[in-house]
N, CA, C and O atoms as CSV, one atom per row, in Angstrom:
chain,resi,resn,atom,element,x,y,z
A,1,UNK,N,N,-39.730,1.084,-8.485
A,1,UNK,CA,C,-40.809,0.375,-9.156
A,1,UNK,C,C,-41.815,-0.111,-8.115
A,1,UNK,O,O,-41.426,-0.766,-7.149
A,2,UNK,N,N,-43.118,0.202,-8.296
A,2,UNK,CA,C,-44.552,-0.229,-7.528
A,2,UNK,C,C,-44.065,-1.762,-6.889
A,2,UNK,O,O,-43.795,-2.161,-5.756
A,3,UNK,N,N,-44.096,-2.241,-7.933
A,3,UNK,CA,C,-44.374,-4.138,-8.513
A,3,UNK,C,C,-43.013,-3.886,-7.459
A,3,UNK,O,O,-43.569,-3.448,-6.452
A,4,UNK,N,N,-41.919,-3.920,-7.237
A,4,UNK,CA,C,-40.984,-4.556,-6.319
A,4,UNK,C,C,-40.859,-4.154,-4.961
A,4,UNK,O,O,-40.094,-4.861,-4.304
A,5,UNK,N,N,-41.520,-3.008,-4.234
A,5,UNK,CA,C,-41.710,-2.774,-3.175
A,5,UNK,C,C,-43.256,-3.770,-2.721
A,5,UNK,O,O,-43.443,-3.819,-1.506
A,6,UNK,N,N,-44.139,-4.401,-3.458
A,6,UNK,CA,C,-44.861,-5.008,-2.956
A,6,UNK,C,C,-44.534,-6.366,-2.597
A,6,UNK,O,O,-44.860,-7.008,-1.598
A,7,UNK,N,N,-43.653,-6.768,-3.846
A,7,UNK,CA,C,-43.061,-8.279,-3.230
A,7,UNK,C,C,-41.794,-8.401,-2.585
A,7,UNK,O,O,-41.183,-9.470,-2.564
A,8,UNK,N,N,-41.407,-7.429,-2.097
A,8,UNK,CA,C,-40.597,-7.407,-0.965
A,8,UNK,C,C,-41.298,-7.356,0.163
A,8,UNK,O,O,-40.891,-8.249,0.907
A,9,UNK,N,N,-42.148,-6.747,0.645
A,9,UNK,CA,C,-43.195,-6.738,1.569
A,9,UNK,C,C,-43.664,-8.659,1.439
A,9,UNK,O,O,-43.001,-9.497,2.051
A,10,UNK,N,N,-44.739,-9.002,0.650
A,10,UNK,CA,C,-44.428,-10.259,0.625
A,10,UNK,C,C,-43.802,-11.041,1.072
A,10,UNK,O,O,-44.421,-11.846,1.769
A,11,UNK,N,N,-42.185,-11.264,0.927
A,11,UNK,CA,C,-41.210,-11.847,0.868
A,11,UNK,C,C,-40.267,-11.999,2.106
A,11,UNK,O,O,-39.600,-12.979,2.439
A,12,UNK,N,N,-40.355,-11.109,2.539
A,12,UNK,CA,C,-39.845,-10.348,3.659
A,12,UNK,C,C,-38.378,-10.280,3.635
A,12,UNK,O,O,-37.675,-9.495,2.998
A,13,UNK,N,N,-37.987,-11.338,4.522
A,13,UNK,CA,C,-36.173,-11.821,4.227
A,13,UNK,C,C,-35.594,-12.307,3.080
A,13,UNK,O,O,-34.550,-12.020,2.494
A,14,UNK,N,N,-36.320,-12.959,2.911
A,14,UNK,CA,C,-35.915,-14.287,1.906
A,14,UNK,C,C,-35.775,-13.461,0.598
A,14,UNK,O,O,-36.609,-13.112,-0.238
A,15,UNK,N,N,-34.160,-13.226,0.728
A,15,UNK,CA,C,-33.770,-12.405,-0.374
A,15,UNK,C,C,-33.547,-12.970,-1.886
A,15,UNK,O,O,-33.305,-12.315,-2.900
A,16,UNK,N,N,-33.702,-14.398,-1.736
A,16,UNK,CA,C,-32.919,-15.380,-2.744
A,16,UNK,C,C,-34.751,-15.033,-3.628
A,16,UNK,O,O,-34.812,-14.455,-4.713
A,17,UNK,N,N,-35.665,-15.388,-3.083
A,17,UNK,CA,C,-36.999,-15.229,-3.335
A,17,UNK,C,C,-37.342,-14.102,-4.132
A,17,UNK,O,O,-37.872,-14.113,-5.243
A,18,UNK,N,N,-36.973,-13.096,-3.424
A,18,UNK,CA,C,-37.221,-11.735,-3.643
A,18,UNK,C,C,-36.880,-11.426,-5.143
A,18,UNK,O,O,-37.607,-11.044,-6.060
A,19,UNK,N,N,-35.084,-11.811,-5.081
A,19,UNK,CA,C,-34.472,-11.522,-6.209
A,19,UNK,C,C,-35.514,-12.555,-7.563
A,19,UNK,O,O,-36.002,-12.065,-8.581
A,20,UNK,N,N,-35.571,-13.517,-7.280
A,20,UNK,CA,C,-36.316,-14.876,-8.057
A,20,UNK,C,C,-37.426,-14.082,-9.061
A,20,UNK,O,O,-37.637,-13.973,-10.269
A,21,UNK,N,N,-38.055,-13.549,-7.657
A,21,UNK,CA,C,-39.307,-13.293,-7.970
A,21,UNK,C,C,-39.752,-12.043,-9.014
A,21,UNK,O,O,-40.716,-11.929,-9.770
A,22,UNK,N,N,-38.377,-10.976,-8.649
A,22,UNK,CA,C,-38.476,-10.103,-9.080
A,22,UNK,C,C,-38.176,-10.075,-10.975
A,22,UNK,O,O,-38.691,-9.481,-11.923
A,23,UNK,N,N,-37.021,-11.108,-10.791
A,23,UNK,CA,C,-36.354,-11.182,-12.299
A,23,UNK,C,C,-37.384,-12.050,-13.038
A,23,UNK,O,O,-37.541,-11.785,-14.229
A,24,UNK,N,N,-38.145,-13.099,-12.481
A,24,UNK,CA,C,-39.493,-13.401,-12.983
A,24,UNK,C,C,-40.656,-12.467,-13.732
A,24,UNK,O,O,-41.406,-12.508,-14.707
A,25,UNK,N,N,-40.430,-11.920,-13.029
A,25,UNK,CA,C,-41.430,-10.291,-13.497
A,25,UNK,C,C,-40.751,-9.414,-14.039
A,25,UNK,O,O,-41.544,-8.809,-14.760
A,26,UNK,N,N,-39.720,-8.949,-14.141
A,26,UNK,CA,C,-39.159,-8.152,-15.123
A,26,UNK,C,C,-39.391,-8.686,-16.747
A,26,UNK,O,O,-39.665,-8.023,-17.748
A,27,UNK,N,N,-39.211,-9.862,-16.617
A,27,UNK,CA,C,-38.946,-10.055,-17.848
A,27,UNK,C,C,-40.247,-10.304,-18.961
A,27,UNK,O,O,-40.223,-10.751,-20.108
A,28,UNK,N,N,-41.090,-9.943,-18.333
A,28,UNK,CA,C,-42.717,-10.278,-18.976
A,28,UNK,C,C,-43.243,-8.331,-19.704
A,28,UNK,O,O,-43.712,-7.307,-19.208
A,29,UNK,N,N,-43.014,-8.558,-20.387
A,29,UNK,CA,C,-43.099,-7.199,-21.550
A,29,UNK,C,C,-44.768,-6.895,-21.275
A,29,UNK,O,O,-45.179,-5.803,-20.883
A,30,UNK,N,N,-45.510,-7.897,-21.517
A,30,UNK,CA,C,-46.885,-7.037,-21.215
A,30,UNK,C,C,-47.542,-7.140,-19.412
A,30,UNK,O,O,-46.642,-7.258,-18.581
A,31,UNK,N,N,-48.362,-7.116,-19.092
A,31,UNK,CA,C,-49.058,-7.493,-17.486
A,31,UNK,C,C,-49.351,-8.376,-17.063
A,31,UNK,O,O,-50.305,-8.956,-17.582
A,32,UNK,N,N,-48.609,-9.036,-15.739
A,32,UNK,CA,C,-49.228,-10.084,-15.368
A,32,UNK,C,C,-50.489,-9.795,-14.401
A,32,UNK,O,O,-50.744,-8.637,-14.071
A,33,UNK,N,N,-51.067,-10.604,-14.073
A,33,UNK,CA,C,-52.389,-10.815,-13.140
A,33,UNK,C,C,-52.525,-11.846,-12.736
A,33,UNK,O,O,-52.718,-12.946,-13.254
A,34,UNK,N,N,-52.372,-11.324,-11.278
A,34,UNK,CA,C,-52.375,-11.784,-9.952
A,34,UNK,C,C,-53.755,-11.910,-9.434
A,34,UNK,O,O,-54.228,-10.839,-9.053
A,35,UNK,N,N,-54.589,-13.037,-9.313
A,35,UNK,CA,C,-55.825,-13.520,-9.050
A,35,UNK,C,C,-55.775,-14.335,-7.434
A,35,UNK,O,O,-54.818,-14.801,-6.817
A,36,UNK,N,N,-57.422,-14.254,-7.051
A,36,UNK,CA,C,-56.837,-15.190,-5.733
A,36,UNK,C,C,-57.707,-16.261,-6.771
A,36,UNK,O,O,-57.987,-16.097,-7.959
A,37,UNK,N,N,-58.055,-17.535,-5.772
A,37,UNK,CA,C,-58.453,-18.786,-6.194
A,37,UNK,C,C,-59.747,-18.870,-6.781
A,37,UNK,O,O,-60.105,-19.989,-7.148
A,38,UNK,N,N,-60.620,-17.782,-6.963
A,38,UNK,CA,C,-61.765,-17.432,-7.314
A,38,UNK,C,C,-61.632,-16.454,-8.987
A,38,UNK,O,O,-62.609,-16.224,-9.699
A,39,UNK,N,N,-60.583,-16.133,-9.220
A,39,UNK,CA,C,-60.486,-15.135,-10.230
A,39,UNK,C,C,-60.276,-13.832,-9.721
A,39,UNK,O,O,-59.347,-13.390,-10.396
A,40,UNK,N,N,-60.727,-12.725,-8.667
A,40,UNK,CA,C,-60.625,-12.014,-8.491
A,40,UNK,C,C,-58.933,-11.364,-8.909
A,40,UNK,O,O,-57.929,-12.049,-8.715
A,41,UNK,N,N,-58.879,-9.950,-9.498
A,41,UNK,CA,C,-57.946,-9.659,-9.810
A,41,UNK,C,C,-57.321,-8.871,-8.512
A,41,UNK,O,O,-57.983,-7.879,-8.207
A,42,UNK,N,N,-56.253,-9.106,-7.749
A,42,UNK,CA,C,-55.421,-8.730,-6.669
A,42,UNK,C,C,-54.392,-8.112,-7.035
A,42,UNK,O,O,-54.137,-7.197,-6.252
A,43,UNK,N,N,-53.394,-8.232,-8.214
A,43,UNK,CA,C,-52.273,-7.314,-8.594
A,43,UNK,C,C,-52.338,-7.177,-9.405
A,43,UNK,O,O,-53.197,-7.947,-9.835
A,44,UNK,N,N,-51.759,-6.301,-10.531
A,44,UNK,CA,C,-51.074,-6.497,-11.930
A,44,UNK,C,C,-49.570,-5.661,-11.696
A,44,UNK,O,O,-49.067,-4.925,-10.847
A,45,UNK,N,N,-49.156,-6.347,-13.175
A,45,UNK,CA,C,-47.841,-5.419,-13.081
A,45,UNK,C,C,-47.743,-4.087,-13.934
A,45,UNK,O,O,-46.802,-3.317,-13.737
A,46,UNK,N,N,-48.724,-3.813,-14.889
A,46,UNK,CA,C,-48.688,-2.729,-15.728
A,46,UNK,C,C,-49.179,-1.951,-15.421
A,46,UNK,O,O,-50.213,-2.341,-14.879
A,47,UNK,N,N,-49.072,-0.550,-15.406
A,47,UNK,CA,C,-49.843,0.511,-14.949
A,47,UNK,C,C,-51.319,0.652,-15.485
A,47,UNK,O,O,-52.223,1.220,-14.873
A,48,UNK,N,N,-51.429,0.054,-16.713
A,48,UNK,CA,C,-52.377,0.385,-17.842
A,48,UNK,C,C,-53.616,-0.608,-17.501
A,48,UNK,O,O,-54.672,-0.698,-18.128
A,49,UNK,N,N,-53.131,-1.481,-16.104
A,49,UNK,CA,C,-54.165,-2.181,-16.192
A,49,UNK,C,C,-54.621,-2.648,-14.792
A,49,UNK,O,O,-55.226,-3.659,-14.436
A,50,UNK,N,N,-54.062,-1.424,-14.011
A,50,UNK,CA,C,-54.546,-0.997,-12.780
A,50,UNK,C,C,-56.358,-0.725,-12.916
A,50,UNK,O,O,-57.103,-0.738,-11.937
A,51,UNK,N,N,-56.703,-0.544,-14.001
A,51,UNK,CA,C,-58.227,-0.508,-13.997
A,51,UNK,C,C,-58.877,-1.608,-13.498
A,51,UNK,O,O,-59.882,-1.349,-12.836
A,52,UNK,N,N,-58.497,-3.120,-13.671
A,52,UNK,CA,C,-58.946,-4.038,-13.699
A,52,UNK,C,C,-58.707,-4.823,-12.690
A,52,UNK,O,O,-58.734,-6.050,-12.593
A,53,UNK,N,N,-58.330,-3.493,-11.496
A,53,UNK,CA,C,-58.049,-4.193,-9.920
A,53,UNK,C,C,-60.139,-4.693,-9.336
A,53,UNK,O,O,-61.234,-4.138,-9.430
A,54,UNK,N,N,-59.654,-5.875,-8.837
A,54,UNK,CA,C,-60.949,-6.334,-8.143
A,54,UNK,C,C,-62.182,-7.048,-8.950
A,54,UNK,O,O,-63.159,-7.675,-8.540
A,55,UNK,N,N,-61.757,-6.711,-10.212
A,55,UNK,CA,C,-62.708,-7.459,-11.331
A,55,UNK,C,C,-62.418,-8.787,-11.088
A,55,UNK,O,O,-61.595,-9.052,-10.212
A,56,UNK,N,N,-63.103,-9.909,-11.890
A,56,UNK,CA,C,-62.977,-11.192,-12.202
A,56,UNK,C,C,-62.494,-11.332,-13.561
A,56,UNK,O,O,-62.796,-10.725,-14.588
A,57,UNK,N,N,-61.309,-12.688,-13.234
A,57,UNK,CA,C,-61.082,-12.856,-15.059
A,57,UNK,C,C,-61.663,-13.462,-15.628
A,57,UNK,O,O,-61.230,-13.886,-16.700
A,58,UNK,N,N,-62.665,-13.718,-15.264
A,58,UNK,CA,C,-63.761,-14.743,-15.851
A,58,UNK,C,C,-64.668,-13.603,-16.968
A,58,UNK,O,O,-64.879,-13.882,-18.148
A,59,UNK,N,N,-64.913,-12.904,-16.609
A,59,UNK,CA,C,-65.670,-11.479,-16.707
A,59,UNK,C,C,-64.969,-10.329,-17.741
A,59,UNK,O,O,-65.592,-9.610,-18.522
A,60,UNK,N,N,-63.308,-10.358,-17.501
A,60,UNK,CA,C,-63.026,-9.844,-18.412
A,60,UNK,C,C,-62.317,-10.427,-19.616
A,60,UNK,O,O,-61.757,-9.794,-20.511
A,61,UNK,N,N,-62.409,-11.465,-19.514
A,61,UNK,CA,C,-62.048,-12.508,-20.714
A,61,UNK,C,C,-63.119,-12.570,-21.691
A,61,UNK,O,O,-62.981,-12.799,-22.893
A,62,UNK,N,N,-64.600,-12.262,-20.833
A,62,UNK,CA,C,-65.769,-12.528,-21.693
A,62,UNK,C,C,-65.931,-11.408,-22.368
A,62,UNK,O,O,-66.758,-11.469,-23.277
A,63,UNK,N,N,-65.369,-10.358,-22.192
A,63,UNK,CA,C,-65.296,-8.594,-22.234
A,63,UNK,C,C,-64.469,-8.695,-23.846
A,63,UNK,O,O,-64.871,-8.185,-24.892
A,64,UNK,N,N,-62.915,-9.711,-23.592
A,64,UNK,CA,C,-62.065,-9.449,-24.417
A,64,UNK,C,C,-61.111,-9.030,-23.914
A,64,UNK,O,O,-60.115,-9.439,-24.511
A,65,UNK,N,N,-60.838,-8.290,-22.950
A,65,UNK,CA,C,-60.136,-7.319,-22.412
A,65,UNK,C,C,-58.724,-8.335,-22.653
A,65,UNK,O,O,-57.749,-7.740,-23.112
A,66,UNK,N,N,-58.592,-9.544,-22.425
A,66,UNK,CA,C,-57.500,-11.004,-23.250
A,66,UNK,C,C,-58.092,-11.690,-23.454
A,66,UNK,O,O,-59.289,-11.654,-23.167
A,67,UNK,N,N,-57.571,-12.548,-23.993
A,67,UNK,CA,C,-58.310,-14.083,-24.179
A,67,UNK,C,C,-57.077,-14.505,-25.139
A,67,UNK,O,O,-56.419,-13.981,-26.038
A,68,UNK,N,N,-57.139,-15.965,-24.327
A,68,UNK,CA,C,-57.740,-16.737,-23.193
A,68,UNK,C,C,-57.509,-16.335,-21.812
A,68,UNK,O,O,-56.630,-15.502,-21.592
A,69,UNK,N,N,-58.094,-16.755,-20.990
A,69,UNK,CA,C,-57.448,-16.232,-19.500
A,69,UNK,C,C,-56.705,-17.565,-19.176
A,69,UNK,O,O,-57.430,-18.559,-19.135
A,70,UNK,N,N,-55.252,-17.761,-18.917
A,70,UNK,CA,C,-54.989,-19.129,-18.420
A,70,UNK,C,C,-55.382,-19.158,-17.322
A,70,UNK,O,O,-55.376,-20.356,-17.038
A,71,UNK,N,N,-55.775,-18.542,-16.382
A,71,UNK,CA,C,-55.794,-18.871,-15.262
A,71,UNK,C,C,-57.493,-19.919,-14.752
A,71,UNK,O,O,-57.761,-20.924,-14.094
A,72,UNK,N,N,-58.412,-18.617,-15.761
A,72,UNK,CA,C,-59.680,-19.679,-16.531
A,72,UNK,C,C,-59.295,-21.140,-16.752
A,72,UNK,O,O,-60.214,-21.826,-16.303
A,73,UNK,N,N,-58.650,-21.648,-17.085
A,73,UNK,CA,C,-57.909,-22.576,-18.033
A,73,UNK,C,C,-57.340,-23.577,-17.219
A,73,UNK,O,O,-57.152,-24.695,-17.700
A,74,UNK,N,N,-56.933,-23.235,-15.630
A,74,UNK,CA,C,-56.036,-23.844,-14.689
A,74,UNK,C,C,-57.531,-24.110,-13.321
A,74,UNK,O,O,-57.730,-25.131,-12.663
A,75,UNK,N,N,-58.261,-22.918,-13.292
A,75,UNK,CA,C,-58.826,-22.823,-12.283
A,75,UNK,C,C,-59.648,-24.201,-11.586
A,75,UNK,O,O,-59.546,-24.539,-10.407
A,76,UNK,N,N,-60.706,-25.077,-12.921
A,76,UNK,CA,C,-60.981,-25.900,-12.966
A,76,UNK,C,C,-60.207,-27.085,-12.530
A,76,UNK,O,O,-60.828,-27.959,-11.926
A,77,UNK,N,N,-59.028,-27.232,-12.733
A,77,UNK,CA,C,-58.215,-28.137,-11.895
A,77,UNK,C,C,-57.654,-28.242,-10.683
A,77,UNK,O,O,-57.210,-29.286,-10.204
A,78,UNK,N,N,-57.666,-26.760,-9.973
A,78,UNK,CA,C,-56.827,-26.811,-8.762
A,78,UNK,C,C,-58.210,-27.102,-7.911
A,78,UNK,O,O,-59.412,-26.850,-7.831
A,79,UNK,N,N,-56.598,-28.160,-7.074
A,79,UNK,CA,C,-57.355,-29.504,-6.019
A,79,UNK,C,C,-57.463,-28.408,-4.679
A,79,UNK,O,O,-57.925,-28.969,-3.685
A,80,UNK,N,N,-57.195,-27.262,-4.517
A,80,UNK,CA,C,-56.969,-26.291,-3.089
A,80,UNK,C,C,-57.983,-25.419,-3.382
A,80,UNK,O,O,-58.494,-24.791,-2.454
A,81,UNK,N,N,-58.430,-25.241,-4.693
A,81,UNK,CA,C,-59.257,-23.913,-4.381
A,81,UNK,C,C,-60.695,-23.906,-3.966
A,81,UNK,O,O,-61.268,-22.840,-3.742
């Protein structure tokens, strides 16, 4: 699988992580998206939505492409970004 050779790379040793991280993501039936602190889209996990590498979710929320975007939703609050 794509999605688990990248967060092993990530992760490096830290196998407890790895495993965490991985069974985290298995269990999500449709795609997650992986944004940096700006929206930009950096990963997904579905093949189907490898299109929407480098876009903004700001942009494709307004599209439809989902909605809501939580991350829209969170962005406004984080004290780091």
């Amino acid at each position: 699988m794509h999605i688990h050779i990248n967060i092993q790379e990530k992760v490096g040793e830290d196998k407890w992580l790895f495993k965490e991280m991985q069974a985290f993501l298995d269990e999500f039936f449709l795609s997650v998206f992986v944004t940096d602190e700006k929206g930009k889209v950096l990963r997904v996990t579905s093949q189907d939505d490898q299109q929407h590498l480098g876009k903004n979710v700001f942009e494709l929320e307004q599209e439809r492409v989902f909605y809501p975007s939580i991350g829209g939703k969170l962005f406004p609050f984080c004290k780091s970004c």
